[in-house]
Coordinates of C-alpha atoms in Angstrom, one line a residue:
M224 CA 32.7 26.5 -41.4
M225 CA 29.8 24.2 -42.1
K226 CA 31.0 21.7 -39.5
K227 CA 31.3 24.6 -36.9
Y228 CA 27.8 25.7 -37.7
L229 CA 26.4 22.2 -37.3
F230 CA 28.3 21.8 -34.1
V231 CA 26.7 25.0 -32.7
I232 CA 23.2 23.9 -33.8
G233 CA 23.8 20.5 -32.2
L234 CA 24.9 22.1 -29.0
M235 CA 21.8 24.4 -28.9
V236 CA 19.6 21.4 -29.4
C237 CA 21.4 19.5 -26.6
V238 CA 21.1 22.4 -24.2
S239 CA 17.5 22.9 -25.2
S240 CA 16.7 19.3 -24.6
N241 CA 18.5 19.3 -21.2
A242 CA 16.5 22.5 -20.2
V243 CA 13.3 20.7 -21.0
A244 CA 14.3 17.7 -19.1
Q245 CA 15.3 19.8 -16.1
T246 CA 12.0 21.6 -16.0
K247 CA 10.1 18.3 -15.6
Q248 CA 8.3 18.4 -12.2
A249 CA 6.7 15.9 -9.9
I250 CA 2.9 15.8 -10.1
N251 CA 0.3 14.9 -7.5
P252 CA -0.5 12.2 -6.6
V253 CA 3.2 11.2 -6.2
I254 CA 2.2 7.5 -6.0
H255 CA -1.0 6.6 -7.9
A256 CA -1.4 3.3 -6.1
D257 CA -2.7 2.0 -2.7
V258 CA -0.1 3.2 -0.2
P259 CA -2.3 4.5 2.7
D260 CA -1.5 5.5 6.3
L261 CA 2.0 6.6 5.3
S262 CA 4.5 7.5 8.0
M263 CA 7.9 8.9 7.0
I264 CA 11.3 9.8 8.3
R265 CA 14.5 11.3 6.9
V266 CA 17.9 9.9 7.9
G267 CA 20.7 11.9 6.2
K268 CA 19.8 12.1 2.5
N269 CA 17.5 9.1 2.6
Y270 CA 13.8 9.0 3.2
Y271 CA 12.0 5.9 4.6
M272 CA 8.3 5.3 4.6
S273 CA 6.0 2.7 6.1
S274 CA 2.4 2.0 5.0
T275 CA -0.5 -0.3 5.6
T276 CA -1.4 -3.6 3.8
M277 CA -3.5 -5.1 6.6
H278 CA -4.4 -8.7 5.9
M279 CA -1.5 -9.3 3.4
S280 CA 1.6 -11.2 4.3
P281 CA 4.4 -10.2 4.6
G282 CA 3.2 -6.9 6.1
V283 CA 4.0 -3.2 6.9
P284 CA 5.9 -2.4 3.7
I285 CA 9.0 -0.3 4.0
M286 CA 10.0 2.0 1.1
K287 CA 13.0 4.2 0.4
S288 CA 13.5 7.4 -1.6
T289 CA 16.1 10.0 -2.1
D290 CA 13.8 12.7 -3.6
L291 CA 10.4 12.1 -1.9
V292 CA 8.9 11.2 -5.3
N293 CA 10.5 8.0 -6.5
W294 CA 10.0 5.2 -4.0
K295 CA 11.3 1.6 -3.9
L296 CA 10.1 -1.3 -1.8
I297 CA 13.0 -2.4 0.4
G298 CA 11.4 -4.8 2.8
Y299 CA 8.7 -5.5 5.3
A300 CA 8.6 -5.2 9.1
Y301 CA 7.2 -8.8 9.5
D302 CA 6.7 -12.0 7.6
T303 CA 3.8 -13.1 9.8
L304 CA 1.7 -10.7 12.0
V305 CA 0.2 -13.6 13.9
S306 CA -0.7 -17.2 13.2
N307 CA -4.3 -17.6 14.0
D308 CA -7.4 -18.8 12.2
E309 CA -8.2 -15.3 10.8
M310 CA -4.8 -14.7 9.4
N311 CA -4.4 -18.3 8.2
L312 CA -7.7 -18.3 6.4
V313 CA -8.8 -21.5 8.1
N314 CA -11.9 -22.8 9.8
G315 CA -14.1 -20.4 7.8
K316 CA -12.4 -17.3 9.2
S317 CA -10.6 -14.4 7.6
T318 CA -9.3 -10.9 8.5
Y319 CA -10.2 -8.9 5.4
G320 CA -10.0 -5.2 6.2
R321 CA -8.3 -5.8 9.5
G322 CA -4.8 -7.2 10.1
S323 CA -2.2 -4.5 10.9
W324 CA -3.3 -0.9 10.5
A325 CA -1.6 2.5 10.5
S326 CA 2.1 2.3 11.4
S327 CA 4.6 4.8 12.9
I328 CA 8.2 4.8 11.7
R329 CA 11.1 6.3 13.8
Y330 CA 14.8 6.5 14.0
Y331 CA 16.5 6.9 17.3
K332 CA 20.2 6.5 18.3
G333 CA 21.1 4.2 15.4
T334 CA 18.0 2.0 15.5
Y335 CA 14.9 2.1 13.2
Y336 CA 11.5 1.4 14.8
V337 CA 8.2 0.6 13.1
S338 CA 5.1 0.2 15.2
T339 CA 1.6 -0.9 14.3
F340 CA -1.5 -2.3 16.0
A341 CA -4.0 -5.0 15.1
A342 CA -7.4 -6.0 16.2
T343 CA -6.6 -9.4 14.6
S344 CA -3.9 -10.0 17.3
G345 CA -5.3 -7.6 20.0
K346 CA -1.8 -6.2 20.4
T347 CA 0.5 -3.3 19.7
H348 CA 3.5 -4.4 17.7
I349 CA 6.9 -2.7 17.7
Y350 CA 9.6 -3.9 15.2
S351 CA 13.2 -2.7 15.3
T352 CA 16.4 -3.1 13.3
K353 CA 19.8 -1.6 13.0
N354 CA 19.7 -2.0 9.2
I355 CA 16.4 -0.9 7.7
E356 CA 17.4 -2.0 4.2
K357 CA 18.5 -5.6 5.1
G358 CA 17.1 -6.3 8.6
P359 CA 16.7 -8.5 10.5
W360 CA 13.7 -7.1 12.5
K361 CA 13.1 -7.8 16.2
E362 CA 9.5 -7.8 17.4
I363 CA 8.1 -6.7 20.7
T364 CA 4.3 -6.9 21.4
F365 CA 2.1 -5.9 24.2
R366 CA -1.6 -5.4 25.0
P367 CA -3.8 -3.6 24.3
D368 CA -3.8 -2.5 20.6
L369 CA -3.3 1.2 20.7
H370 CA -5.4 2.7 17.9
D371 CA -3.7 4.9 15.3
H372 CA -0.8 5.5 17.6
S373 CA 2.3 7.7 17.1
L374 CA 5.5 6.4 18.6
Y375 CA 7.7 9.1 19.9
F376 CA 11.2 9.2 21.5
D377 CA 11.5 12.5 23.4
D378 CA 14.7 14.5 23.9
D379 CA 15.2 13.1 27.4
G380 CA 15.1 9.5 26.2
K381 CA 11.6 8.7 27.4
V382 CA 9.3 6.9 25.0
Y383 CA 5.6 7.7 24.4
M384 CA 2.6 6.9 22.3
I385 CA -0.3 9.1 21.5
Y386 CA -3.3 7.2 20.4
G387 CA -7.1 7.2 20.1
N388 CA -10.0 8.4 18.1
R389 CA -11.4 11.9 18.9
K390 CA -10.2 11.6 22.5
L391 CA -6.4 11.4 22.3
T392 CA -4.3 9.9 25.1
L393 CA -0.6 10.1 25.9
V394 CA 1.0 7.1 27.5
E395 CA 4.6 6.5 28.5
L396 CA 6.2 3.2 27.5
K397 CA 8.7 1.1 29.5
D398 CA 12.3 1.7 28.6
D399 CA 12.5 -1.6 26.7
L400 CA 9.2 -0.8 24.9
S401 CA 7.6 -4.0 26.2
G402 CA 4.5 -2.3 27.4
I403 CA 2.9 0.7 29.0
K404 CA 5.0 1.9 32.0
E405 CA 3.4 1.4 35.4
N406 CA 3.2 4.7 37.2
G407 CA 4.3 6.5 34.0
I408 CA 2.4 9.3 32.3
K409 CA -1.1 8.4 31.1
Q410 CA -3.1 11.4 30.3
V411 CA -5.9 12.5 27.9
I412 CA -4.2 15.4 26.2
I413 CA -7.0 16.4 23.8
E414 CA -10.6 15.7 24.7
D415 CA -11.9 16.1 21.2
A416 CA -9.5 16.3 18.3
T417 CA -12.3 17.3 15.9
Q418 CA -13.2 20.4 17.8
S419 CA -11.2 22.7 15.5
S420 CA -13.3 21.6 12.5
Q421 CA -16.7 21.7 14.3
S422 CA -17.5 25.1 12.7
I423 CA -17.8 23.4 9.4
G424 CA -20.2 20.8 10.6
Q425 CA -20.2 18.0 13.1
S426 CA -17.0 16.0 12.6
G427 CA -16.1 12.4 12.7
L428 CA -12.7 10.6 13.1
G429 CA -10.2 12.7 14.9
E430 CA -7.6 9.9 14.5
G431 CA -4.4 9.1 12.5
S432 CA -2.1 10.8 15.1
Q433 CA 1.4 11.6 14.0
L434 CA 3.7 13.6 16.4
F435 CA 6.6 15.8 15.4
K436 CA 8.9 18.3 17.1
A437 CA 10.3 21.4 15.4
N438 CA 11.7 24.7 16.8
G439 CA 11.1 23.6 20.4
M440 CA 7.4 22.9 19.8
Y441 CA 5.4 19.7 19.5
Y442 CA 3.0 19.3 16.5
L443 CA 0.3 16.7 16.3
F444 CA -1.3 15.9 13.0
N445 CA -4.8 14.3 12.9
I446 CA -7.6 13.7 10.3
T447 CA -11.2 14.7 10.8
W448 CA -14.1 14.3 8.5
P449 CA -16.9 16.9 9.0
R450 CA -20.3 15.6 8.2
A451 CA -21.3 16.5 4.6
G452 CA -17.7 17.8 4.2
M453 CA -14.4 16.3 3.2
R454 CA -11.4 14.7 4.9
T455 CA -9.5 17.5 6.7
V456 CA -6.1 18.0 8.3
V457 CA -6.1 19.3 11.8
I458 CA -2.9 20.3 13.6
H459 CA -2.5 20.8 17.4
R460 CA 0.7 22.3 19.0
A461 CA 2.1 22.5 22.5
K462 CA 5.2 23.4 24.4
Q463 CA 5.0 20.3 26.4
L464 CA 3.6 16.8 25.6
T465 CA 1.1 17.0 28.4
G466 CA -0.2 20.3 27.0
P467 CA -2.0 22.5 26.9
W468 CA -2.7 22.0 23.2
E469 CA -4.2 24.4 20.7
G470 CA -5.5 23.3 17.4
R471 CA -6.5 24.7 14.0
I472 CA -7.6 23.4 10.5
A473 CA -4.4 23.0 8.4
L474 CA -5.8 21.8 5.1
Q475 CA -9.2 21.1 3.5
D476 CA -8.9 20.4 -0.2
L477 CA -9.7 17.4 -2.4
G478 CA -10.1 15.2 0.7
V479 CA -6.3 15.0 0.9
A480 CA -5.5 14.3 4.6
Q481 CA -3.8 12.1 7.2
G482 CA -0.1 12.2 7.4
G483 CA 2.6 14.4 8.7
L484 CA 5.7 16.5 8.2
I485 CA 9.0 15.8 6.5
D486 CA 12.0 18.1 6.0
M487 CA 14.6 18.1 3.2
P488 CA 18.4 18.6 3.6
D489 CA 18.0 22.0 1.7
G490 CA 15.6 23.3 4.4
R491 CA 12.4 22.8 2.6
W492 CA 9.4 21.2 4.3
F493 CA 6.6 19.1 2.9
S494 CA 3.5 17.4 4.3
Y495 CA 2.9 13.8 3.2
L496 CA -0.9 12.9 3.1
F497 CA -3.2 10.6 1.2
R498 CA -6.5 10.7 -0.6
D499 CA -9.3 8.2 -1.0
Y500 CA -9.4 7.7 -4.7
G501 CA -11.9 5.0 -5.5
A502 CA -11.0 1.5 -6.6
V503 CA -7.2 2.0 -7.0
G504 CA -7.1 2.7 -3.3
R505 CA -5.7 5.4 -1.0
I506 CA -3.0 7.3 -2.8
P507 CA -0.2 9.6 -1.5
Y508 CA 0.2 13.3 -2.1
L509 CA 2.8 15.9 -1.1
V510 CA 2.0 19.5 -0.3
P511 CA 4.6 22.2 0.4
V512 CA 4.8 23.6 3.9
K513 CA 5.7 27.1 5.0
W514 CA 6.2 28.2 8.6
E515 CA 4.2 31.2 9.8
D516 CA 3.9 32.4 13.4
G517 CA 5.1 29.0 14.6
W518 CA 2.6 27.0 12.6
P519 CA 3.1 24.8 9.6
V520 CA 1.0 26.2 6.7
L521 CA 0.1 23.5 4.2
G522 CA -0.4 23.9 0.5
E523 CA -0.4 26.8 -1.8
N524 CA -3.1 29.3 -0.8
G525 CA -4.8 26.5 1.0
K526 CA -4.8 24.2 -2.0
V527 CA -3.1 21.0 -3.0
P528 CA -0.8 21.9 -5.9
A529 CA -1.0 19.8 -9.1
K530 CA 2.8 20.2 -9.6
L531 CA 5.7 20.2 -7.2
N532 CA 9.1 21.6 -7.2
L533 CA 10.6 18.1 -7.0
P534 CA 12.0 15.7 -9.5
A535 CA 9.6 14.0 -11.9
S536 CA 8.4 10.5 -11.2
K537 CA 10.1 7.7 -13.1
G538 CA 7.0 5.5 -12.8
L539 CA 6.0 2.9 -10.3
I540 CA 7.5 -0.1 -12.2
P541 CA 9.6 -1.7 -10.7
G542 CA 9.8 0.3 -7.5
I543 CA 6.2 -0.4 -6.3
V544 CA 5.0 -3.1 -8.6
V545 CA 7.0 -5.5 -10.8
S546 CA 6.9 -8.0 -13.7
D547 CA 8.1 -11.4 -12.8
E548 CA 9.3 -14.2 -15.1
F549 CA 9.7 -16.5 -12.1
N550 CA 13.3 -17.2 -13.0
R551 CA 15.6 -17.1 -10.0
K552 CA 19.3 -16.6 -10.0
K553 CA 21.4 -17.8 -7.1
G554 CA 21.1 -15.4 -4.2
E555 CA 17.9 -13.8 -5.4
A556 CA 14.9 -13.5 -3.2
V557 CA 12.3 -16.3 -3.7
L558 CA 9.7 -13.6 -4.6
P559 CA 10.2 -9.9 -5.4
L560 CA 9.0 -7.6 -2.7
A561 CA 6.1 -6.4 -4.7
W562 CA 4.3 -9.7 -4.2
Q563 CA 2.2 -10.3 -1.0
W564 CA 0.0 -13.3 -0.2
N565 CA -3.6 -12.8 0.6
H566 CA -3.4 -13.7 4.3
N567 CA -0.7 -16.1 5.6
P568 CA 0.4 -18.6 3.0
D569 CA 0.8 -22.3 3.5
N570 CA 4.3 -22.6 2.3
R571 CA 4.0 -26.4 1.5
F572 CA 1.9 -25.7 -1.5
W573 CA 3.7 -23.1 -3.6
S574 CA 7.1 -23.1 -5.2
V575 CA 9.3 -21.3 -7.8
T576 CA 11.8 -24.3 -7.9
A577 CA 9.5 -27.3 -8.6
R578 CA 9.6 -26.2 -12.2
K579 CA 12.4 -23.9 -13.3
G580 CA 11.0 -20.5 -14.5
F581 CA 7.5 -21.1 -13.2
L582 CA 5.4 -20.3 -10.1
R583 CA 3.6 -23.5 -9.1
L584 CA 0.5 -23.3 -7.0
T585 CA -0.8 -26.6 -5.6
T586 CA -4.2 -27.0 -4.0
G587 CA -3.8 -28.1 -0.4
R588 CA -7.4 -28.3 0.6
V589 CA -11.0 -27.9 -0.7
D590 CA -12.4 -24.3 -0.7
T591 CA -15.8 -22.9 -1.5
S592 CA -14.9 -19.6 -3.1
F593 CA -12.1 -17.4 -4.5
L594 CA -12.1 -15.2 -1.4
S595 CA -11.6 -18.1 0.9
A596 CA -8.8 -19.6 -1.2
R597 CA -5.4 -19.8 0.4
N598 CA -2.0 -19.1 -1.3
S599 CA -3.4 -16.4 -3.6
L600 CA -0.5 -14.2 -4.7
T601 CA -1.1 -10.5 -5.1
Q602 CA 0.4 -7.1 -6.0
R603 CA -1.1 -3.7 -6.3
T604 CA -2.8 -2.3 -9.4
I605 CA -1.6 1.2 -10.4
G606 CA -3.3 4.3 -11.9
P607 CA -4.3 5.9 -14.0
V608 CA -4.3 2.7 -16.1
C609 CA -2.6 -0.7 -15.9
T610 CA -2.5 -4.1 -17.4
G611 CA -1.6 -7.5 -15.9
V612 CA -0.8 -10.5 -18.1
T613 CA 0.0 -14.1 -17.3
A614 CA 0.5 -17.4 -19.0
L615 CA -0.9 -20.5 -17.3
D616 CA -0.1 -24.3 -17.8
V617 CA -3.3 -26.1 -16.7
S618 CA -2.1 -29.7 -17.6
N619 CA -2.2 -30.9 -14.0
M620 CA -5.5 -29.6 -12.7
K621 CA -8.0 -31.9 -11.1
D622 CA -11.8 -32.2 -11.3
G623 CA -13.3 -29.1 -9.6
D624 CA -10.1 -27.0 -9.7
I625 CA -10.3 -23.3 -10.8
A626 CA -7.2 -21.3 -11.5
G627 CA -6.3 -18.0 -13.2
L628 CA -6.0 -14.2 -12.9
A629 CA -8.2 -12.1 -10.7
L630 CA -8.7 -8.5 -9.5
L631 CA -9.1 -8.9 -5.7
Q632 CA -11.5 -6.9 -3.7
K633 CA -14.9 -7.8 -2.2
N634 CA -16.5 -7.0 -5.6
Y635 CA -13.9 -9.0 -7.5
G636 CA -13.5 -10.2 -11.1
L637 CA -11.6 -13.1 -12.5
I638 CA -10.8 -15.0 -15.6
A639 CA -9.9 -18.7 -15.0
V640 CA -9.8 -22.2 -16.2
L641 CA -12.4 -24.5 -14.6
V642 CA -12.1 -28.3 -14.7
T643 CA -15.3 -30.4 -14.7
G644 CA -14.6 -34.1 -15.0
A645 CA -12.2 -34.4 -18.0
T646 CA -13.4 -31.1 -19.5
K647 CA -11.5 -27.8 -19.3
E648 CA -13.4 -24.5 -19.8
L649 CA -12.5 -20.9 -19.6
V650 CA -14.8 -18.9 -17.3
M651 CA -15.2 -15.3 -16.3
I652 CA -16.7 -14.4 -12.9
N653 CA -18.0 -10.9 -12.2
A654 CA -18.8 -9.8 -8.7
S655 CA -19.6 -6.1 -9.4
T656 CA -22.9 -6.5 -7.6
G657 CA -21.2 -7.9 -4.5
Q658 CA -22.2 -11.4 -5.5
P659 CA -20.2 -13.6 -7.9
E660 CA -22.0 -14.2 -11.2
E661 CA -20.7 -16.3 -14.1
A662 CA -20.6 -14.0 -17.1
K663 CA -19.2 -16.4 -19.8
R664 CA -17.9 -19.9 -20.3
I665 CA -16.3 -21.6 -23.3
P666 CA -14.5 -24.9 -23.9
L667 CA -10.7 -24.9 -23.7
A668 CA -8.8 -27.3 -25.9
Q669 CA -5.2 -26.7 -25.0
S670 CA -3.0 -26.9 -21.9
T671 CA -1.6 -23.4 -22.0
V672 CA -3.7 -20.3 -22.0
Y673 CA -2.9 -16.6 -21.7
L674 CA -4.9 -14.3 -19.5
K675 CA -5.1 -10.5 -19.2
A676 CA -6.8 -7.9 -17.1
E677 CA -6.9 -4.2 -17.9
C678 CA -7.8 -1.5 -15.3
N679 CA -8.9 2.0 -15.9
F680 CA -8.9 4.2 -12.8
T681 CA -8.8 7.5 -14.8
D682 CA -11.0 10.1 -13.0
R683 CA -12.4 7.3 -10.9
K684 CA -13.8 5.5 -13.9
D685 CA -12.9 2.3 -12.0
V686 CA -13.6 -0.4 -14.7
A687 CA -11.7 -3.5 -15.8
D688 CA -11.9 -5.7 -18.8
F689 CA -10.6 -9.3 -19.1
F690 CA -9.1 -11.0 -22.2
Y691 CA -7.7 -14.4 -23.2
S692 CA -5.4 -15.6 -25.9
V693 CA -4.4 -19.0 -27.2
D694 CA -1.1 -17.8 -28.6
G695 CA -0.1 -14.9 -26.3
T696 CA -0.4 -12.4 -29.2
N697 CA -4.0 -12.2 -30.4
W698 CA -6.3 -11.2 -27.6
T699 CA -10.1 -11.8 -27.3
P700 CA -12.3 -9.8 -24.9
F701 CA -14.0 -12.2 -22.5
G702 CA -17.0 -11.8 -20.2
T703 CA -18.4 -8.6 -18.9
Q704 CA -16.8 -5.4 -17.7
L705 CA -16.0 -5.3 -14.0
K706 CA -17.3 -2.2 -12.2
M707 CA -14.7 -1.9 -9.5
R708 CA -15.6 -0.4 -6.1
Y709 CA -13.6 0.3 -3.0
T710 CA -15.4 -1.5 -0.2
L711 CA -14.7 -1.2 3.6
P712 CA -15.0 -4.9 4.2
H713 CA -11.7 -5.3 2.3
F714 CA -10.4 -1.7 2.9
M715 CA -7.9 -2.0 0.2
G716 CA -7.4 -1.1 -3.5
Y717 CA -7.8 -3.7 -6.1
R718 CA -4.9 -6.2 -6.6
F719 CA -3.8 -8.4 -9.4
T720 CA -4.0 -12.0 -8.1
L721 CA -2.7 -15.3 -9.3
F722 CA -4.7 -18.1 -7.7
N723 CA -5.6 -21.8 -7.8
Y724 CA -8.1 -23.6 -5.6
A725 CA -9.9 -26.9 -5.4
T726 CA -13.6 -27.4 -4.9
K727 CA -13.6 -31.2 -4.9
E728 CA -10.2 -32.7 -4.3
A729 CA -6.8 -31.4 -3.2
G730 CA -3.6 -32.1 -5.0
G731 CA -3.9 -30.5 -8.4
F732 CA -1.5 -27.8 -9.5
V733 CA -0.9 -25.1 -12.1
D734 CA 2.3 -23.5 -13.3
F735 CA 2.3 -19.7 -14.0
D736 CA 5.0 -18.9 -16.6
Y737 CA 5.2 -15.2 -15.8
F738 CA 3.3 -12.1 -14.6
R739 CA 3.9 -8.9 -16.6
I740 CA 2.5 -5.5 -15.5
S741 CA 2.5 -2.3 -17.5
D742 CA 1.1 1.2 -17.1
K743 CA -0.8 1.1 -20.4
V744 CA -3.9 -0.6 -21.7
S745 CA -4.7 -1.7 -25.2
K746 CA -6.1 0.8 -27.7
K747 CA -9.8 0.7 -28.2
D748 CA -11.3 1.0 -31.7

């Protein structure tokens, strides 16, 4: 009898636990990391999303999900956007805040398409593949660079782009997508995309076009930004692409805006959007959609819900960011997809095979600053808090070399080893003011040092602290707190960065043993 009683109790506990697990819901933001300008499609039961990483290489990240909440990086549309002085960080030039901007992802007759545009190249770029998860990608480019365009394959097989800021233009593309079709449709379809939000103050933007078709109607999503207001979703609809178009405000809450529509196999609809959220970057949200009188109605009573009737997030590690021990097994990628180089790398001067289990960064030239240094390896920070740790062998640095761990943005912070003559020192540089200032320097008497950066983005607190250790276990705070700020010159959330550059003589190198990221920070006394 006792055994039966215990079995029943155990069964009740199990059922209760399962019930609790099943009631867990997704929360907004669905990705607390810099994944802006998202564009999304569903193919069968799989969702695919493209985003913006601008001056990073490789670029136009592609992510996959089966539930709209848990996303995994599966590739990039390109390895190199273009090879010029700006993207190569040479001759004193850079393309911070530019590179490739908002992309458009489509699936048509067995082929996946991702298009983007870049002032850095002056072109519109269209990438295509039969296998979005493995590639390869084929590239087509043409001039000019069509701003914030939406690629669209219509039911009759014709291909269009809608692009522009405020004044939106429809153009027909050639059948092979190699350019704008001569004698094809080219027409301004909306003179002022902000007009629907003028009643709440003079509006800016009117861009970020994303076009969809549902129930025989075309729906065009745009973002506006009323002066003294917040980022706002505006939707226009029409029976024909050439119009006439009628528009209305679709959502104005929390500044969550710019995106589009996605449907689920069970018939539910959502709108994917993003929010400017300080130093961590521009972060994705989902809002439920209901259809009323032929219009998609976004949110719950006009608000962005905190919870969603979707599966709970399993976290962003390792789907979006990843720890790396730099050990590579046969057949593995040289670098996990979470890593991106700051601008185009010079592949002669980095390696994960020169010393087994380490990332080696060798200086290939002389630089004047961290922001001009080539071969800086980055990945996103994540919110609400995160920590990045690395171990660094500095035995082979040369006079004038500086190498370590940074948080990359215009107002950056870094902790690094600096070599002066035969002396090695640990230094912290804080550029919270927009100008780099040395906050602390101490002698370093050993060849291996452990470096750590902790970020706190909670409620836009946007601060970071740096630490060092001589044994990898006991940590000492170092330097001053970095006040992180999202700046438009870089137009990107803060990124953990491993770097090494020379200020006097090229040829020195450092070996990073690992990079480990977590979604926690150390407890403060």
